[in-house]
PDB file of C-alpha atoms in Angstrom:
ATOM      1  CA  UNK D  14     -62.527  17.807 -64.379  1.00 40.00           C
ATOM      2  CA  UNK D  15     -64.178  20.845 -62.892  1.00 42.00           C
ATOM      3  CA  UNK D  16     -67.849  21.493 -62.943  1.00 43.00           C
ATOM      4  CA  UNK D  17     -68.612  25.172 -62.749  1.00 43.00           C
ATOM      5  CA  UNK D  18     -71.854  26.506 -61.400  1.00 40.00           C
ATOM      6  CA  UNK D  19     -74.109  27.725 -64.186  1.00 39.00           C
ATOM      7  CA  UNK D  20     -74.250  31.316 -62.780  1.00 37.00           C
ATOM      8  CA  UNK D  21     -70.474  31.403 -62.397  1.00 40.00           C
ATOM      9  CA  UNK D  22     -69.978  29.958 -65.835  1.00 39.00           C
ATOM     10  CA  UNK D  23     -72.422  32.479 -67.233  1.00 37.00           C
ATOM     11  CA  UNK D  24     -70.624  35.264 -65.428  1.00 42.00           C
ATOM     12  CA  UNK D  25     -67.320  34.031 -66.871  1.00 43.00           C
ATOM     13  CA  UNK D  26     -68.617  33.719 -70.364  1.00 41.00           C
ATOM     14  CA  UNK D  27     -70.380  37.058 -70.523  1.00 39.00           C
ATOM     15  CA  UNK D  28     -67.592  38.904 -68.746  1.00 47.00           C
ATOM     16  CA  UNK D  29     -70.124  40.340 -66.334  1.00 50.00           C
ATOM     17  CA  UNK D  30     -68.884  41.370 -62.920  1.00 58.00           C
ATOM     18  CA  UNK D  31     -68.168  38.615 -60.434  1.00 64.00           C
ATOM     19  CA  UNK D  32     -69.791  38.726 -57.009  1.00 65.00           C
ATOM     20  CA  UNK D  33     -67.871  38.209 -53.780  1.00 61.00           C
ATOM     21  CA  UNK D  34     -69.953  35.126 -52.948  1.00 60.00           C
ATOM     22  CA  UNK D  35     -68.913  33.428 -56.199  1.00 71.00           C
ATOM     23  CA  UNK D  36     -65.165  33.816 -55.674  1.00 73.00           C
ATOM     24  CA  UNK D  37     -64.854  30.321 -54.204  1.00 76.00           C
ATOM     25  CA  UNK D  38     -66.192  28.882 -57.418  1.00 79.00           C
ATOM     26  CA  UNK D  39     -63.570  30.563 -59.602  1.00 79.00           C
ATOM     27  CA  UNK D  40     -60.572  28.688 -60.913  1.00 83.00           C
ATOM     28  CA  UNK D  41     -57.021  29.526 -59.912  1.00 86.00           C
ATOM     29  CA  UNK D  42     -56.410  31.161 -63.286  1.00 86.00           C
ATOM     30  CA  UNK D  43     -59.521  33.335 -62.917  1.00 83.00           C
ATOM     31  CA  UNK D  44     -58.500  34.290 -59.390  1.00 83.00           C
ATOM     32  CA  UNK D  45     -55.018  35.239 -60.631  1.00 85.00           C
ATOM     33  CA  UNK D  46     -56.577  37.413 -63.327  1.00 84.00           C
ATOM     34  CA  UNK D  47     -58.817  38.979 -60.730  1.00 82.00           C
ATOM     35  CA  UNK D  48     -55.808  39.592 -58.503  1.00 86.00           C
ATOM     36  CA  UNK D  49     -54.290  41.795 -61.173  1.00 87.00           C
ATOM     37  CA  UNK D  50     -57.456  43.915 -61.440  1.00 86.00           C
ATOM     38  CA  UNK D  51     -57.493  46.174 -58.379  1.00 88.00           C
ATOM     39  CA  UNK D  52     -60.614  48.048 -59.511  1.00 89.00           C
ATOM     40  CA  UNK D  53     -62.559  44.787 -59.677  1.00 85.00           C
ATOM     41  CA  UNK D  54     -61.295  43.740 -56.207  1.00 83.00           C
ATOM     42  CA  UNK D  55     -62.357  47.101 -54.772  1.00 86.00           C
ATOM     43  CA  UNK D  56     -65.794  46.806 -56.395  1.00 85.00           C
ATOM     44  CA  UNK D  57     -66.193  43.269 -55.024  1.00 83.00           C
ATOM     45  CA  UNK D  58     -65.255  44.440 -51.546  1.00 81.00           C
ATOM     46  CA  UNK D  59     -67.659  47.390 -51.633  1.00 83.00           C
ATOM     47  CA  UNK D  60     -70.507  45.212 -52.901  1.00 82.00           C
ATOM     48  CA  UNK D  61     -70.000  42.497 -50.287  1.00 83.00           C
ATOM     49  CA  UNK D  62     -72.790  42.011 -47.758  1.00 83.00           C
ATOM     50  CA  UNK D  63     -70.441  42.475 -44.808  1.00 86.00           C
ATOM     51  CA  UNK D  64     -69.090  45.802 -46.092  1.00 86.00           C
ATOM     52  CA  UNK D  65     -72.591  47.042 -46.930  1.00 88.00           C
ATOM     53  CA  UNK D  66     -73.817  46.081 -43.444  1.00 91.00           C
ATOM     54  CA  UNK D  67     -70.843  47.871 -41.881  1.00 92.00           C
ATOM     55  CA  UNK D  68     -71.503  50.925 -44.046  1.00 92.00           C
ATOM     56  CA  UNK D  69     -75.167  50.916 -43.002  1.00 94.00           C
ATOM     57  CA  UNK D  70     -74.170  50.599 -39.321  1.00 96.00           C
ATOM     58  CA  UNK D  71     -71.716  53.468 -39.780  1.00 95.00           C
ATOM     59  CA  UNK D  72     -74.376  55.681 -41.373  1.00 96.00           C
ATOM     60  CA  UNK D  73     -76.847  54.816 -38.618  1.00 97.00           C
ATOM     61  CA  UNK D  74     -74.236  55.594 -35.956  1.00 97.00           C
ATOM     62  CA  UNK D  75     -73.479  58.932 -37.625  1.00 97.00           C
ATOM     63  CA  UNK D  76     -77.194  59.777 -37.754  1.00 97.00           C
ATOM     64  CA  UNK D  77     -77.588  58.826 -34.089  1.00 97.00           C
ATOM     65  CA  UNK D  78     -74.552  60.908 -33.145  1.00 97.00           C
ATOM     66  CA  UNK D  79     -75.883  63.889 -35.110  1.00 96.00           C
ATOM     67  CA  UNK D  80     -79.264  63.583 -33.396  1.00 96.00           C
ATOM     68  CA  UNK D  81     -77.622  63.367 -29.972  1.00 95.00           C
ATOM     69  CA  UNK D  82     -75.413  66.363 -30.766  1.00 95.00           C
ATOM     70  CA  UNK D  83     -78.491  68.397 -31.745  1.00 94.00           C
ATOM     71  CA  UNK D  84     -80.239  67.391 -28.512  1.00 92.00           C
ATOM     72  CA  UNK D  85     -77.146  68.350 -26.529  1.00 91.00           C
ATOM     73  CA  UNK D  86     -77.126  71.765 -28.195  1.00 92.00           C
ATOM     74  CA  UNK D  87     -80.758  72.244 -27.144  1.00 92.00           C
ATOM     75  CA  UNK D  88     -79.756  71.553 -23.535  1.00 91.00           C
ATOM     76  CA  UNK D  89     -76.755  73.880 -23.617  1.00 92.00           C
ATOM     77  CA  UNK D  90     -78.578  77.171 -22.896  1.00 92.00           C
ATOM     78  CA  UNK D  91     -80.680  75.818 -19.988  1.00 93.00           C
ATOM     79  CA  UNK D  92     -77.593  74.090 -18.620  1.00 92.00           C
ATOM     80  CA  UNK D  93     -75.536  77.297 -18.716  1.00 94.00           C
ATOM     81  CA  UNK D  94     -78.400  79.252 -17.138  1.00 95.00           C
ATOM     82  CA  UNK D  95     -78.751  76.639 -14.409  1.00 95.00           C
ATOM     83  CA  UNK D  96     -75.004  76.635 -13.821  1.00 95.00           C
ATOM     84  CA  UNK D  97     -75.021  80.451 -13.452  1.00 96.00           C
ATOM     85  CA  UNK D  98     -77.994  80.314 -11.079  1.00 96.00           C
ATOM     86  CA  UNK D  99     -76.310  77.613  -9.029  1.00 96.00           C
ATOM     87  CA  UNK D 100     -73.132  79.687  -8.798  1.00 96.00           C
ATOM     88  CA  UNK D 101     -75.102  82.770  -7.687  1.00 96.00           C
ATOM     89  CA  UNK D 102     -77.016  80.790  -5.086  1.00 96.00           C
ATOM     90  CA  UNK D 103     -73.816  79.223  -3.804  1.00 96.00           C
ATOM     91  CA  UNK D 104     -72.287  82.687  -3.321  1.00 97.00           C
ATOM     92  CA  UNK D 105     -75.427  83.828  -1.468  1.00 96.00           C
ATOM     93  CA  UNK D 106     -75.247  80.695   0.649  1.00 95.00           C
ATOM     94  CA  UNK D 107     -71.635  81.467   1.548  1.00 96.00           C
ATOM     95  CA  UNK D 108     -72.607  85.025   2.604  1.00 96.00           C
ATOM     96  CA  UNK D 109     -75.498  83.676   4.678  1.00 94.00           C
ATOM     97  CA  UNK D 110     -73.193  81.120   6.288  1.00 95.00           C
ATOM     98  CA  UNK D 111     -70.766  83.918   7.218  1.00 96.00           C
ATOM     99  CA  UNK D 112     -73.608  86.004   8.665  1.00 96.00           C
ATOM    100  CA  UNK D 113     -74.862  82.979  10.555  1.00 94.00           C
ATOM    101  CA  UNK D 114     -71.406  82.411  12.052  1.00 95.00           C
ATOM    102  CA  UNK D 115     -71.244  86.080  13.101  1.00 95.00           C
ATOM    103  CA  UNK D 116     -74.688  85.888  14.706  1.00 93.00           C
ATOM    104  CA  UNK D 117     -73.758  82.630  16.421  1.00 92.00           C
ATOM    105  CA  UNK D 118     -70.637  84.251  17.875  1.00 92.00           C
ATOM    106  CA  UNK D 119     -72.716  87.196  19.128  1.00 89.00           C
ATOM    107  CA  UNK D 120     -75.282  84.829  20.621  1.00 87.00           C
ATOM    108  CA  UNK D 121     -72.599  82.793  22.370  1.00 86.00           C
ATOM    109  CA  UNK D 122     -71.067  85.998  23.770  1.00 84.00           C
ATOM    110  CA  UNK D 123     -74.495  87.206  24.869  1.00 80.00           C
ATOM    111  CA  UNK D 124     -75.495  83.856  26.382  1.00 77.00           C
ATOM    112  CA  UNK D 125     -72.217  83.688  28.311  1.00 75.00           C
ATOM    113  CA  UNK D 126     -72.926  87.132  29.709  1.00 69.00           C
ATOM    114  CA  UNK D 127     -76.515  86.177  30.494  1.00 72.00           C
ATOM    115  CA  UNK D 128     -75.966  83.086  32.578  1.00 77.00           C
ATOM    116  CA  UNK D 129     -78.147  83.043  35.724  1.00 78.00           C
ATOM    117  CA  UNK D 130     -75.250  83.678  38.115  1.00 80.00           C
ATOM    118  CA  UNK D 131     -73.947  86.541  36.022  1.00 77.00           C
ATOM    119  CA  UNK D 132     -77.415  88.054  35.694  1.00 75.00           C
ATOM    120  CA  UNK D 133     -77.996  87.794  39.429  1.00 83.00           C
ATOM    121  CA  UNK D 134     -74.712  89.561  40.133  1.00 85.00           C
ATOM    122  CA  UNK D 135     -75.535  92.311  37.607  1.00 82.00           C
ATOM    123  CA  UNK D 136     -79.012  92.782  39.093  1.00 86.00           C
ATOM    124  CA  UNK D 137     -77.645  92.925  42.637  1.00 91.00           C
ATOM    125  CA  UNK D 138     -75.032  95.516  41.654  1.00 91.00           C
ATOM    126  CA  UNK D 139     -77.641  97.575  39.800  1.00 89.00           C
ATOM    127  CA  UNK D 140     -80.109  97.228  42.697  1.00 90.00           C
ATOM    128  CA  UNK D 141     -77.504  98.409  45.183  1.00 90.00           C
ATOM    129  CA  UNK D 142     -76.617 101.366  42.940  1.00 88.00           C
ATOM    130  CA  UNK D 143     -80.280 102.370  42.648  1.00 88.00           C
ATOM    131  CA  UNK D 144     -80.737 102.017  46.391  1.00 85.00           C
ATOM    132  CA  UNK D 145     -77.728 104.240  47.051  1.00 83.00           C
ATOM    133  CA  UNK D 146     -79.011 106.838  44.621  1.00 80.00           C
ATOM    134  CA  UNK D 147     -82.473 106.801  46.169  1.00 80.00           C
ATOM    135  CA  UNK D 148     -81.025 107.250  49.659  1.00 74.00           C
ATOM    136  CA  UNK D 149     -78.991 110.151  48.378  1.00 69.00           C
ATOM    137  CA  UNK D 150     -82.044 111.790  46.863  1.00 68.00           C
ATOM    138  CA  UNK D 151     -84.265 111.048  49.868  1.00 66.00           C
ATOM    139  CA  UNK D 152     -82.067 112.942  52.279  1.00 58.00           C
ATOM    140  CA  UNK D 153     -82.239 116.256  50.487  1.00 52.00           C
ATOM    141  CA  UNK D 154     -85.942 115.788  49.818  1.00 50.00           C
ATOM    142  CA  UNK D 155     -86.739 115.209  53.460  1.00 50.00           C
ATOM    143  CA  UNK D 156     -84.400 117.985  54.461  1.00 50.00           C
ATOM    144  CA  UNK D 157     -86.056 120.260  51.899  1.00 50.00           C
ATOM    145  CA  UNK D 158     -89.430 119.155  53.144  1.00 49.00           C
ATOM    146  CA  UNK D 159     -88.488 120.002  56.699  1.00 49.00           C
ATOM    147  CA  UNK D 160     -87.086 123.317  55.592  1.00 52.00           C
ATOM    148  CA  UNK D 161     -90.249 123.904  53.614  1.00 50.00           C
ATOM    149  CA  UNK D 162     -92.386 123.205  56.699  1.00 53.00           C
ATOM    150  CA  UNK D 163     -90.253 125.559  58.765  1.00 51.00           C
ATOM    151  CA  UNK D 164     -90.527 128.213  56.087  1.00 56.00           C
ATOM    152  CA  UNK D 165     -94.269 127.752  55.896  1.00 60.00           C
ATOM    153  CA  UNK D 166     -94.566 127.788  59.672  1.00 56.00           C
ATOM    154  CA  UNK D 167     -92.569 131.023  59.894  1.00 60.00           C
ATOM    155  CA  UNK D 168     -94.570 132.604  57.100  1.00 64.00           C
ATOM    156  CA  UNK D 169     -97.816 131.559  58.754  1.00 62.00           C
ATOM    157  CA  UNK D 170     -96.655 132.925  62.063  1.00 55.00           C
ATOM    158  CA  UNK D 171     -95.641 136.240  60.483  1.00 60.00           C
ATOM    159  CA  UNK D 172     -98.889 136.524  58.642  1.00 62.00           C
ATOM    160  CA  UNK D 173    -100.972 135.900  61.719  1.00 59.00           C
ATOM    161  CA  UNK D 174     -98.927 138.425  63.697  1.00 54.00           C
ATOM    162  CA  UNK D 175     -99.579 141.092  61.154  1.00 52.00           C
ATOM    163  CA  UNK D 176    -103.217 140.642  61.145  1.00 50.00           C
TER     164      UNK D 176
END
């Protein structure tokens, strides 16, 4: 003796569609009939709460993904511009680093040459050279001066003798 729920019995009697929740209340014969009706099984599955919730979640996920994709597209141009600027600046940085290394090498060469001992030696050599040159030029100057005095003395003597 089976007691059917009034809604299930009403659904059976009026041949209205069965809902997924009422399947447990169906008899074996009714379930076997339902098993042969694939369209009805598909409708029951699509109308079930679980499938509808999954469909809603899927639609929400698709909407979220679409929104994120649109936002990503908005960032694409600034990102590409920034990437290009970064690449340009990196190349400039590499050139500056090369120039810096060249200047550092020059500075090291210069600082090695300009150590106090080296500078003292260079100054002493240059001082000695200047001293030698000045002695060389002083001799002819004094000799010329003496010759000039003799020439002046002779000219003065000749002039006074004429007068």
